[in-house]
Amino acid sequence: MATVTTKPHAEPAVYVYEAPVRIWHWVNALSITLLAVTGYFIGSPLPTMPGEASDHFVMGYIRFVHFAAGYVLAIGFAGRFYWALVGNSHAREIFFHNILRKSYWSGLWHEIKWYLFLEKEPKAYTGHNPLAIFFMHWMFVWAVTFMIFTGFALYGEGAGYDSWQYTLFSSWIIPLMGQSQDVHTWHHLVMWVIVVFVIIHVYVAVREDIMSRQSIISSMISGWRSFKDARPPEDKDVN
Amino acid sequence: MTETFYDVMRRQGITRRSFLKFCSLTAAAMGLSPAYAAKIADAMENKPRIPVLWLHGLECTCCSESFIRSAHPLAKDVILSMISLDYDDTIMAAAGEQAEAIVDEVIEKHKGNYILACEGNPGLDEGATGGMSCIIAGKPYTEQLRRAAKDAMAIISWGSCASWGCVQAAKPNPTGATPIHKVPDIGNAPIIKVPGCPPIAEVMTAVITYMLTFERLPSLDRQGRPKMFYSQRIHDKCYRRPHFDAGQFVEKWDDESARKGYCLYKMGCKGPTTYNACSTIRWNGGLSFPIQAGHPCIGCSEDGFWDKGSFYDRLTTIKQFGIEANADDIGIGAATVVGGAVAAHAAISALKRTQSKGDQE
């Protein structure tokens, strides 16, 4: 078997993902999985149950898991946003980033070309690369925000007129989107947006872990970013 | 002096005992405490009847059909006498010039003190028919509506037509049918929406009774519907709800589950997204309502219910995608395409990597 030989070099590691970010990432991943599965079965329920209604609570349990996971997602997301304000610069990236910076767009273009196999080598980044930031922000942050708002609007319908969920969310979101049925449809559609995001996210994380110039998956477990070569990363002086 | 409601009732041979019974039943129907029965009786004994102009635009008259069937004890005899229904072209005796003169008379005589009840909606000039799809006394209905609305104390939008647009406003809406609150230059009178196709008879009569008794509008939600009847979904008070929670569904018409009266969710029931009082007040004097008769709710009191795809599909048809599709079809389609792209990309990546490794050696 052939072995790849590289020149001896220092491998600096940078502490990128602080503990709250890492914990949030995995809790969030679990709750999204639960939400997508239970949400699908709320829209298209399982085959009918035999016997007496009092012997079963299938939809009840499915909906309970959905609501509980929804609360975990929402509270986690709020905590994650708080951490974006008080945490390190990498915690801020997916929420706030300077889109007027030229290096963001040139980096984004470079990354697109790397994914189209037009570049021989990717650039190294301590945080997210610009393409990752783009997708994280537009396809994840906004989609999850949308799901939290519409989710609470739908929950408020069951919780009733006097509930804070109804007052804060249902009362204006339902008329804004048309009627309850429209809110359901949009909530359902954006679930699929997030499913598509997850497919891309998992694939890209694995691919980058193998093919990029820095660690990816292990960083979300340990928090440390290590590099496969000694050349400085692109975003060393930016953040 | 104008006759009071009580005078009218007595004149029609209704006993005081029946009158008081009606008052307490109306109080109960509106969710008021028993003490209010006396207040309702007092109001009816002392207040003059409020003149009502009941105009008909583009509609099917199902609201009137429902209204005259208000089967609450005495209601069908009494409610029509409670208000001074001065104009309603469907049920009034007068016709032609004589009938139309009443509209002008009421507007002049009771300026700012009459209720305008709208059944149906006008077709605006922007529609393909140029606002000529509904002509009353030789003029477009829009004109009559605007004139009557200007000096009204309040406007009641009866039914889904006046409230949301209903079937004539469904895509492509050739007549430019527009719900009352969206008609330009309609004036500033408060609008109460009483949606449904038709609305429940007792809901219609109760809304009027409330306004007479308390001389104010019932408390409305953000969309202008009386909270007392439209604050909960059919689903919230459905007697088949335990079957929903248990996961017991009718899978197809006439299956064992249908015979057992299981939840109609999978048959496209819109109960979970429909705000109305059918599952509590029910229809035909509290006899039944669609779900009790084994048919899913079609969501007739919701905005644009004709344009949400089949009545028998749970998930809304999304027409923007050209073919008939729902959220799941689109989502699974997108996930498959992206999944395929990811797999192809992975294969190319692996190939490239093997190549570049080969180059390094």
Coordinates of C-alpha atoms in Angstrom, one line a residue:
Chain A
M1 CA 0.0 0.0 0.0
A2 CA 1.2 3.4 -0.9
T3 CA 1.9 5.9 1.8
V4 CA 1.5 9.6 1.3
T5 CA 4.6 11.4 2.5
T6 CA 4.4 15.0 3.5
K7 CA 7.1 17.4 4.6
P8 CA 7.5 17.7 8.4
H9 CA 5.5 20.6 9.6
A10 CA 3.9 22.1 12.7
E11 CA 0.2 21.5 13.1
P12 CA -1.2 24.4 15.0
A13 CA -4.6 23.8 16.5
V14 CA -7.1 26.5 17.3
Y15 CA -9.9 26.3 19.9
V16 CA -12.9 27.2 17.6
Y17 CA -16.1 25.7 19.0
E18 CA -16.7 26.5 22.6
A19 CA -18.6 24.0 24.8
P20 CA -22.0 25.7 24.5
V21 CA -21.8 25.7 20.7
R22 CA -20.8 22.0 20.6
I23 CA -23.6 20.9 23.1
W24 CA -26.1 23.0 21.2
H25 CA -25.0 21.5 17.9
W26 CA -25.7 17.9 18.9
V27 CA -28.9 18.7 20.9
N28 CA -30.1 20.7 18.0
A29 CA -29.3 17.8 15.6
L30 CA -31.3 15.4 17.7
S31 CA -34.3 17.7 18.1
I32 CA -34.4 18.4 14.3
T33 CA -34.4 14.7 13.6
L34 CA -37.2 14.1 16.1
L35 CA -39.1 17.1 14.8
A36 CA -38.9 16.0 11.2
V37 CA -39.9 12.4 11.8
T38 CA -42.8 13.3 14.2
G39 CA -43.8 16.2 12.0
Y40 CA -44.1 13.9 9.0
F41 CA -46.3 11.6 10.9
I42 CA -48.6 14.4 12.1
G43 CA -49.2 15.3 8.5
S44 CA -49.5 11.7 7.3
P45 CA -50.4 9.6 10.4
L46 CA -49.5 5.9 10.9
P47 CA -52.1 3.2 10.0
T48 CA -55.2 3.2 12.1
M49 CA -55.1 1.6 15.6
P50 CA -57.5 -1.2 16.5
G51 CA -59.7 -1.5 19.6
E52 CA -60.9 1.2 22.0
A53 CA -59.7 4.8 21.8
S54 CA -59.0 4.7 25.5
D55 CA -56.4 2.0 25.0
H56 CA -54.2 4.1 22.7
F57 CA -52.5 7.5 22.6
V58 CA -50.4 7.2 19.4
M59 CA -51.1 10.7 17.9
G60 CA -50.9 12.1 21.4
Y61 CA -47.4 10.7 22.0
I62 CA -46.2 11.7 18.5
R63 CA -47.5 15.2 19.0
F64 CA -46.0 15.4 22.5
V65 CA -42.6 14.5 21.2
H66 CA -43.0 17.1 18.4
F67 CA -43.9 19.8 20.9
A68 CA -41.2 18.9 23.4
A69 CA -38.5 18.7 20.7
G70 CA -39.9 22.0 19.4
Y71 CA -39.4 23.7 22.7
V72 CA -35.8 22.2 23.0
L73 CA -35.1 23.5 19.5
A74 CA -36.5 27.0 20.3
I75 CA -34.8 27.4 23.6
G76 CA -31.6 26.0 22.3
F77 CA -31.7 28.4 19.4
A78 CA -32.3 31.3 21.7
G79 CA -29.3 30.2 23.8
R80 CA -27.2 29.8 20.7
F81 CA -28.1 33.3 19.6
Y82 CA -27.2 34.6 23.0
W83 CA -23.9 32.8 22.7
A84 CA -23.3 34.5 19.3
L85 CA -23.3 37.8 21.2
V86 CA -21.1 36.7 24.1
G87 CA -19.1 33.8 22.7
N88 CA -16.0 33.9 20.6
S89 CA -15.9 35.3 17.1
H90 CA -16.6 31.9 15.5
A91 CA -19.9 31.6 17.4
R92 CA -21.0 34.8 15.7
E93 CA -20.2 33.7 12.1
I94 CA -23.5 32.1 11.1
F95 CA -25.6 34.9 12.5
F96 CA -23.5 38.0 11.7
H97 CA -20.9 38.3 9.1
N98 CA -19.7 41.2 6.9
I99 CA -21.1 40.6 3.4
L100 CA -19.5 43.8 2.1
R101 CA -16.0 42.3 2.6
K102 CA -14.4 41.5 -0.7
S103 CA -12.7 38.4 0.7
Y104 CA -16.1 36.9 1.6
W105 CA -17.2 37.0 -2.1
S106 CA -13.9 35.9 -3.5
G107 CA -13.7 33.1 -0.9
L108 CA -17.3 32.1 -1.8
W109 CA -16.5 32.0 -5.5
H110 CA -13.3 30.0 -4.8
E111 CA -15.3 27.5 -2.7
I112 CA -17.9 27.1 -5.4
K113 CA -15.2 26.4 -7.9
W114 CA -13.6 23.9 -5.5
Y115 CA -17.0 22.1 -5.4
L116 CA -17.3 22.2 -9.1
F117 CA -13.9 20.5 -9.3
L118 CA -12.4 23.6 -11.0
E119 CA -9.9 24.3 -8.2
K120 CA -7.1 21.8 -7.3
E121 CA -7.1 22.8 -3.7
P122 CA -9.5 24.4 -1.2
K123 CA -8.5 27.3 1.0
A124 CA -8.1 26.6 4.7
Y125 CA -10.3 28.3 7.3
T126 CA -10.3 28.4 11.0
G127 CA -14.0 29.0 11.2
H128 CA -16.5 28.3 8.4
N129 CA -15.6 28.9 4.8
P130 CA -17.7 31.6 3.0
L131 CA -19.8 29.0 1.2
A132 CA -20.6 27.3 4.5
I133 CA -21.5 30.7 6.1
F134 CA -23.8 31.4 3.2
F135 CA -25.7 28.1 3.5
M136 CA -25.7 28.2 7.4
H137 CA -27.1 31.6 7.4
W138 CA -29.7 31.5 4.6
M139 CA -30.7 27.9 4.7
F140 CA -30.3 27.0 8.4
V141 CA -30.6 30.2 10.6
W142 CA -33.6 31.6 8.7
A143 CA -35.3 28.3 8.1
V144 CA -35.1 27.4 11.8
T145 CA -36.3 30.9 12.7
F146 CA -39.2 30.5 10.4
M147 CA -40.0 27.1 11.8
I148 CA -39.9 28.4 15.4
F149 CA -42.3 31.2 14.6
T150 CA -44.8 29.2 12.5
G151 CA -44.4 26.3 15.0
F152 CA -45.5 28.4 17.9
A153 CA -48.3 29.9 15.8
L154 CA -49.6 26.4 15.2
Y155 CA -49.1 25.4 18.8
G156 CA -51.0 28.5 19.9
E157 CA -54.0 27.3 18.0
G158 CA -54.3 24.3 20.3
A159 CA -53.2 26.3 23.4
G160 CA -56.0 28.7 22.9
Y161 CA -56.8 32.3 22.7
D162 CA -55.6 33.2 26.1
S163 CA -52.2 31.6 25.7
W164 CA -49.0 33.6 25.3
Q165 CA -48.2 31.4 22.2
Y166 CA -51.4 32.6 20.6
T167 CA -50.9 36.3 21.6
L168 CA -47.2 36.4 20.5
F169 CA -47.4 34.2 17.4
S170 CA -50.7 32.9 16.1
S171 CA -52.6 36.2 16.4
W172 CA -50.5 37.8 13.6
I173 CA -48.8 34.9 11.8
I174 CA -52.1 33.2 10.8
P175 CA -53.7 36.2 9.2
L176 CA -50.4 37.2 7.6
M177 CA -50.1 33.9 5.8
G178 CA -53.8 33.6 4.9
Q179 CA -55.3 31.0 7.2
S180 CA -54.3 28.1 9.5
Q181 CA -54.1 25.7 6.5
D182 CA -51.5 27.9 4.8
V183 CA -49.4 28.1 8.0
H184 CA -49.5 24.3 8.1
T185 CA -48.4 24.1 4.4
W186 CA -45.5 26.5 4.8
H187 CA -44.4 24.8 8.0
H188 CA -44.4 21.5 6.1
L189 CA -42.5 22.8 3.1
V190 CA -39.7 24.4 5.2
M191 CA -39.3 21.1 7.0
W192 CA -38.2 19.8 3.6
V193 CA -35.9 22.7 3.2
I194 CA -34.2 21.7 6.5
V195 CA -34.1 18.0 5.4
V196 CA -32.3 19.1 2.2
F197 CA -30.0 21.2 4.3
V198 CA -29.2 18.3 6.6
I199 CA -28.4 16.1 3.6
I200 CA -26.0 18.7 2.2
H201 CA -24.6 19.5 5.7
V202 CA -23.7 15.9 6.6
Y203 CA -22.3 15.1 3.1
V204 CA -20.1 18.3 3.1
A205 CA -18.9 17.7 6.7
V206 CA -17.7 14.2 5.8
R207 CA -16.2 15.3 2.5
E208 CA -14.4 18.3 4.0
D209 CA -13.2 16.2 6.8
I210 CA -11.5 14.0 4.2
M211 CA -10.6 16.5 1.5
S212 CA -10.1 19.9 3.0
R213 CA -7.1 21.2 4.7
Q214 CA -8.6 21.3 8.2
S215 CA -10.4 19.0 10.7
I216 CA -14.2 19.2 10.6
I217 CA -16.2 16.5 12.4
S218 CA -13.8 16.0 15.3
S219 CA -13.8 19.8 15.8
M220 CA -17.5 19.7 16.6
I221 CA -16.7 17.1 19.3
S222 CA -13.5 18.5 20.8
G223 CA -13.8 22.1 19.8
W224 CA -10.3 22.2 18.4
R225 CA -9.5 22.9 14.8
S226 CA -6.4 21.3 13.5
F227 CA -4.8 21.9 10.1
K228 CA -3.2 19.4 7.8
D229 CA -0.5 21.7 6.6
A230 CA 1.5 24.7 7.9
R231 CA 0.2 27.4 5.6
P232 CA -1.9 30.0 7.5
P233 CA -5.7 29.8 7.1
E234 CA -7.5 32.5 5.1
D235 CA -9.5 34.0 8.0
K236 CA -6.5 34.3 10.5
D237 CA -6.6 38.0 10.8
V238 CA -10.3 38.6 9.9
N239 CA -12.1 37.6 13.0
Chain B
M1 CA -92.6 55.7 18.5
T2 CA -91.1 52.5 17.0
E3 CA -92.4 49.3 18.5
T4 CA -90.1 47.5 20.9
F5 CA -89.2 43.8 20.3
Y6 CA -91.5 42.8 23.2
D7 CA -94.4 44.7 21.7
V8 CA -93.9 42.9 18.4
M9 CA -93.7 39.5 20.1
R10 CA -96.8 40.0 22.1
R11 CA -98.6 41.2 19.0
Q12 CA -97.6 38.0 17.3
G13 CA -99.2 36.0 20.1
I14 CA -96.0 34.9 21.9
T15 CA -96.6 34.5 25.7
R16 CA -94.4 36.3 28.2
R17 CA -93.4 32.9 29.5
S18 CA -92.1 31.9 26.0
F19 CA -90.4 35.3 25.7
L20 CA -88.5 34.8 28.9
K21 CA -87.5 31.3 27.9
F22 CA -86.1 32.7 24.7
C23 CA -84.1 35.3 26.7
S24 CA -82.5 32.8 28.9
L25 CA -81.7 30.4 26.0
T26 CA -80.1 33.3 24.1
A27 CA -78.0 34.2 27.2
A28 CA -76.9 30.6 27.4
A29 CA -76.1 30.4 23.7
M30 CA -73.8 33.4 24.0
G31 CA -72.0 32.0 27.0
L32 CA -73.4 34.6 29.4
S33 CA -74.3 34.1 33.0
P34 CA -78.0 33.5 33.9
A35 CA -78.2 37.1 35.2
Y36 CA -78.0 38.3 31.7
A37 CA -81.3 36.7 30.7
A38 CA -83.1 39.5 32.6
K39 CA -80.9 42.1 30.9
I40 CA -81.8 40.7 27.5
A41 CA -85.5 40.7 28.5
D42 CA -85.1 44.3 29.6
A43 CA -83.5 45.4 26.4
M44 CA -86.1 43.8 24.3
E45 CA -88.9 45.3 26.4
N46 CA -87.5 48.8 26.2
K47 CA -85.3 49.3 23.2
P48 CA -86.7 50.3 19.8
R49 CA -85.9 47.8 17.1
I50 CA -82.8 48.6 15.1
P51 CA -83.4 49.0 11.4
V52 CA -81.5 46.6 9.3
L53 CA -80.7 46.8 5.6
W54 CA -80.0 43.3 4.3
L55 CA -78.3 43.6 0.9
H56 CA -77.6 40.8 -1.5
G57 CA -74.6 40.8 -3.8
L58 CA -73.0 37.9 -5.6
E59 CA -74.1 34.9 -3.6
C60 CA -76.3 31.8 -3.4
T61 CA -78.7 32.9 -0.6
C62 CA -77.5 30.1 1.6
C63 CA -77.0 32.6 4.4
S64 CA -80.6 33.6 4.2
E65 CA -81.6 29.9 4.0
S66 CA -79.6 29.2 7.2
F67 CA -80.9 32.3 9.0
I68 CA -84.6 31.6 8.5
R69 CA -84.0 28.1 9.9
S70 CA -82.6 29.4 13.2
A71 CA -84.3 26.6 15.1
H72 CA -83.6 27.8 18.5
P73 CA -87.0 27.7 20.3
L74 CA -89.0 30.6 19.0
A75 CA -86.0 32.1 17.2
K76 CA -87.3 31.7 13.7
D77 CA -90.5 33.4 14.7
V78 CA -88.9 36.0 16.9
I79 CA -85.6 37.0 15.5
L80 CA -87.1 38.3 12.3
S81 CA -89.3 40.5 14.3
M82 CA -86.6 41.6 16.7
I83 CA -84.8 43.6 14.2
S84 CA -86.7 45.9 12.0
L85 CA -85.7 44.2 8.7
D86 CA -86.6 47.0 6.5
Y87 CA -85.1 45.7 3.3
D88 CA -84.2 42.2 2.2
D89 CA -85.0 41.6 -1.4
T90 CA -85.2 37.9 -1.0
I91 CA -87.9 37.7 1.6
M92 CA -89.6 41.1 1.5
A93 CA -93.1 41.5 0.1
A94 CA -92.4 44.8 -1.7
A95 CA -90.7 44.7 -5.2
G96 CA -89.4 47.0 -7.8
E97 CA -89.4 50.8 -7.3
Q98 CA -91.3 50.4 -4.0
A99 CA -88.6 48.2 -2.5
E100 CA -85.7 50.3 -3.7
A101 CA -87.3 53.4 -2.2
I102 CA -87.0 51.8 1.2
V103 CA -83.2 51.7 1.0
D104 CA -83.1 55.5 0.5
E105 CA -85.6 56.0 3.2
V106 CA -83.7 54.0 5.8
I107 CA -80.4 55.7 4.9
E108 CA -82.0 59.1 5.2
K109 CA -84.2 58.6 8.3
H110 CA -81.8 56.5 10.4
K111 CA -78.5 58.0 9.3
G112 CA -75.7 56.4 11.4
N113 CA -78.2 54.2 13.3
Y114 CA -78.9 51.3 11.1
I115 CA -77.1 48.0 10.6
L116 CA -76.0 47.0 7.2
A117 CA -76.1 43.3 6.7
C118 CA -74.3 42.1 3.6
E119 CA -74.9 38.8 2.1
G120 CA -72.6 38.1 -0.8
N121 CA -70.0 40.5 -2.2
P122 CA -69.7 42.9 -5.1
G123 CA -67.8 42.3 -8.3
L124 CA -65.4 45.3 -8.7
D125 CA -64.7 47.2 -11.9
E126 CA -61.3 45.5 -12.2
G127 CA -62.9 42.1 -12.8
A128 CA -63.3 40.7 -16.4
T129 CA -67.0 41.6 -16.2
G130 CA -66.2 45.2 -15.4
G131 CA -68.3 45.3 -12.2
M132 CA -71.5 44.4 -14.3
S133 CA -71.9 40.9 -12.9
C134 CA -74.4 42.0 -10.2
I135 CA -77.0 44.7 -11.1
I136 CA -79.5 45.9 -8.5
A137 CA -82.2 48.2 -9.7
G138 CA -80.3 48.9 -12.9
K139 CA -77.1 49.9 -11.2
P140 CA -73.9 47.9 -10.2
Y141 CA -74.3 46.4 -6.8
T142 CA -71.1 48.1 -5.7
E143 CA -72.8 51.5 -5.9
Q144 CA -75.7 50.5 -3.6
L145 CA -73.3 48.8 -1.2
R146 CA -71.1 51.9 -0.9
R147 CA -74.0 54.2 -0.4
A148 CA -75.5 52.1 2.3
A149 CA -72.2 51.4 4.0
K150 CA -71.3 55.1 4.3
D151 CA -74.0 55.9 6.9
A152 CA -74.2 52.5 8.6
M153 CA -73.7 52.1 12.3
A154 CA -72.0 48.7 11.7
I155 CA -71.7 46.3 8.8
I156 CA -72.2 42.6 9.2
S157 CA -70.5 40.4 6.6
W158 CA -72.7 37.4 6.5
G159 CA -71.1 34.2 5.3
S160 CA -67.8 33.4 3.5
C161 CA -68.8 35.5 0.5
A162 CA -68.9 38.8 2.3
S163 CA -66.1 37.8 4.7
W164 CA -63.5 36.3 2.5
G165 CA -64.8 36.1 -1.1
C166 CA -65.9 32.4 -1.2
V167 CA -66.5 30.5 -4.5
Q168 CA -67.0 33.5 -6.8
A169 CA -63.6 34.9 -5.6
A170 CA -61.9 31.5 -6.1
K171 CA -59.2 31.5 -8.8
P172 CA -59.4 32.9 -11.4
N173 CA -62.2 35.1 -10.0
P174 CA -63.6 36.4 -13.3
T175 CA -66.1 38.8 -11.8
G176 CA -63.5 40.5 -9.5
A177 CA -65.6 39.4 -6.5
T178 CA -64.2 41.1 -3.4
P179 CA -65.1 40.7 0.3
I180 CA -66.7 43.7 1.9
H181 CA -63.7 44.8 4.0
K182 CA -61.6 45.0 0.9
V183 CA -64.0 47.1 -1.2
P184 CA -62.4 50.5 -1.8
D185 CA -64.3 53.5 -0.4
I186 CA -66.5 51.3 1.8
G187 CA -66.4 53.9 4.6
N188 CA -65.4 53.6 8.3
A189 CA -68.2 51.6 9.8
P190 CA -66.9 48.7 11.8
I191 CA -67.2 45.3 10.0
I192 CA -68.1 42.1 11.7
K193 CA -67.3 39.0 9.8
V194 CA -69.6 36.0 10.3
P195 CA -68.0 33.5 7.9
G196 CA -69.3 30.1 7.0
C197 CA -70.9 28.7 3.9
P198 CA -73.5 29.3 5.3
P199 CA -72.9 30.5 8.9
I200 CA -74.7 28.6 11.6
A201 CA -78.2 29.9 12.0
E202 CA -77.9 30.4 15.8
V203 CA -74.6 32.2 15.4
M204 CA -76.2 34.7 13.0
T205 CA -79.1 35.3 15.4
A206 CA -76.9 35.5 18.4
V207 CA -74.6 38.1 16.8
I208 CA -77.7 40.3 16.2
T209 CA -79.1 39.7 19.6
Y210 CA -75.8 40.6 21.2
M211 CA -75.6 43.9 19.4
L212 CA -79.2 44.7 20.4
T213 CA -78.8 43.8 24.0
F214 CA -75.5 45.5 24.7
E215 CA -75.6 48.2 22.1
R216 CA -72.1 47.4 21.1
L217 CA -70.3 45.0 18.8
P218 CA -69.3 41.6 20.2
S219 CA -65.6 41.3 21.0
L220 CA -63.9 40.5 17.7
D221 CA -60.7 38.7 17.0
R222 CA -57.9 40.1 14.9
Q223 CA -59.6 39.1 11.7
G224 CA -62.9 40.7 12.7
R225 CA -64.8 37.5 13.7
P226 CA -66.9 37.4 17.0
K227 CA -64.6 35.6 19.5
M228 CA -67.5 33.8 21.1
F229 CA -68.1 31.7 18.1
Y230 CA -64.8 31.7 16.2
S231 CA -62.1 31.4 18.8
Q232 CA -61.8 27.6 18.6
R233 CA -61.3 25.1 15.9
I234 CA -63.8 22.4 14.9
H235 CA -61.0 20.0 16.0
D236 CA -60.7 21.4 19.5
K237 CA -64.3 20.5 20.4
C238 CA -64.8 17.6 18.0
Y239 CA -66.5 14.6 19.6
R240 CA -64.2 12.3 17.4
R241 CA -61.1 13.9 18.9
P242 CA -60.3 10.9 21.2
H243 CA -60.0 8.8 18.0
F244 CA -57.5 11.4 16.6
D245 CA -55.4 11.3 19.8
A246 CA -55.5 7.5 19.8
G247 CA -54.4 7.3 16.2
Q248 CA -57.7 5.8 15.0
F249 CA -58.5 7.0 11.5
V250 CA -60.9 6.3 8.7
E251 CA -58.6 5.1 5.9
K252 CA -61.2 5.0 3.1
W253 CA -64.9 5.5 2.6
D254 CA -67.0 2.8 4.1
D255 CA -64.2 0.9 5.8
E256 CA -64.6 -0.6 9.3
S257 CA -63.2 2.6 10.8
A258 CA -65.8 4.7 9.1
R259 CA -68.5 2.5 10.5
K260 CA -67.0 2.9 13.9
G261 CA -67.0 6.6 13.6
Y262 CA -63.2 7.1 13.8
C263 CA -61.4 10.4 13.1
L264 CA -61.7 11.7 9.5
Y265 CA -58.3 13.4 9.5
K266 CA -56.9 11.2 6.7
M267 CA -60.0 11.8 4.6
G268 CA -59.0 15.4 4.4
C269 CA -60.9 16.8 7.4
K270 CA -60.1 20.5 7.8
G271 CA -61.4 20.6 11.4
P272 CA -57.8 21.2 12.7
T273 CA -57.6 24.4 10.6
T274 CA -61.1 25.7 10.7
Y275 CA -62.4 28.2 13.2
N276 CA -66.1 27.8 13.7
A277 CA -68.7 26.6 16.2
C278 CA -70.1 23.6 14.3
S279 CA -68.8 21.0 16.8
T280 CA -70.5 22.8 19.7
I281 CA -73.6 24.5 18.4
R282 CA -74.1 22.0 15.5
W283 CA -76.8 22.4 12.9
N284 CA -80.5 22.0 12.4
G285 CA -81.3 22.8 16.0
G286 CA -78.3 21.0 17.4
L287 CA -79.1 17.8 15.6
S288 CA -75.8 17.1 13.8
F289 CA -72.9 18.6 11.9
P290 CA -70.8 17.3 8.9
I291 CA -68.3 15.2 10.9
Q292 CA -71.1 13.6 12.9
A293 CA -72.7 12.7 9.6
G294 CA -69.5 10.9 8.6
H295 CA -68.1 13.6 6.3
P296 CA -64.9 15.5 6.9
C297 CA -65.1 19.3 7.5
I298 CA -64.3 21.2 4.3
G299 CA -63.3 24.3 6.2
C300 CA -66.0 26.5 4.6
S301 CA -65.5 29.3 7.2
E302 CA -61.8 29.8 6.3
D303 CA -60.3 32.3 3.9
G304 CA -59.9 30.9 0.4
F305 CA -61.1 27.4 1.2
W306 CA -61.9 26.7 -2.4
D307 CA -58.3 27.2 -3.5
K308 CA -56.6 24.8 -1.1
G309 CA -56.9 21.7 -3.3
S310 CA -59.2 18.8 -2.8
F311 CA -61.6 18.7 0.2
Y312 CA -60.5 15.1 0.7
D313 CA -56.7 15.7 0.9
R314 CA -55.1 16.5 4.2
L315 CA -52.2 18.3 2.6
T316 CA -52.8 21.4 0.5
T317 CA -52.3 21.2 -3.2
I318 CA -49.6 23.6 -4.2
K319 CA -50.5 24.7 -7.8
Q320 CA -47.4 26.9 -8.3
F321 CA -45.5 23.8 -9.3
G322 CA -47.6 23.3 -12.4
I323 CA -48.6 19.7 -11.6
E324 CA -50.8 18.7 -8.7
A325 CA -48.4 18.4 -5.8
N326 CA -48.4 18.8 -2.1
A327 CA -45.6 19.7 0.4
D328 CA -44.5 16.1 0.7
D329 CA -44.3 15.5 -3.1
I330 CA -42.2 18.7 -3.5
G331 CA -40.1 17.9 -0.4
I332 CA -39.4 14.3 -1.3
G333 CA -38.7 15.4 -4.9
A334 CA -36.2 18.0 -3.7
A335 CA -34.6 15.6 -1.3
T336 CA -34.2 12.9 -4.0
V337 CA -32.6 15.4 -6.4
V338 CA -30.2 16.7 -3.8
G339 CA -29.5 13.2 -2.5
G340 CA -28.7 12.1 -6.0
A341 CA -26.5 15.1 -6.6
V342 CA -24.7 14.5 -3.3
A343 CA -24.1 10.8 -4.3
A344 CA -22.8 11.9 -7.7
H345 CA -20.6 14.6 -6.2
A346 CA -19.2 12.1 -3.7
A347 CA -18.4 9.7 -6.5
I348 CA -16.6 12.3 -8.5
S349 CA -14.8 13.5 -5.4
A350 CA -13.6 10.0 -4.7
L351 CA -12.5 9.6 -8.3
K352 CA -10.6 12.9 -8.3
R353 CA -8.9 12.0 -5.0
T354 CA -7.8 8.7 -6.2
Q355 CA -6.4 10.5 -9.3
S356 CA -4.5 13.1 -7.3
K357 CA -3.2 10.5 -5.0
G358 CA -1.9 8.7 -8.0
D359 CA -0.3 11.9 -9.2
Q360 CA 1.5 12.3 -5.9
E361 CA 3.2 8.9 -6.1

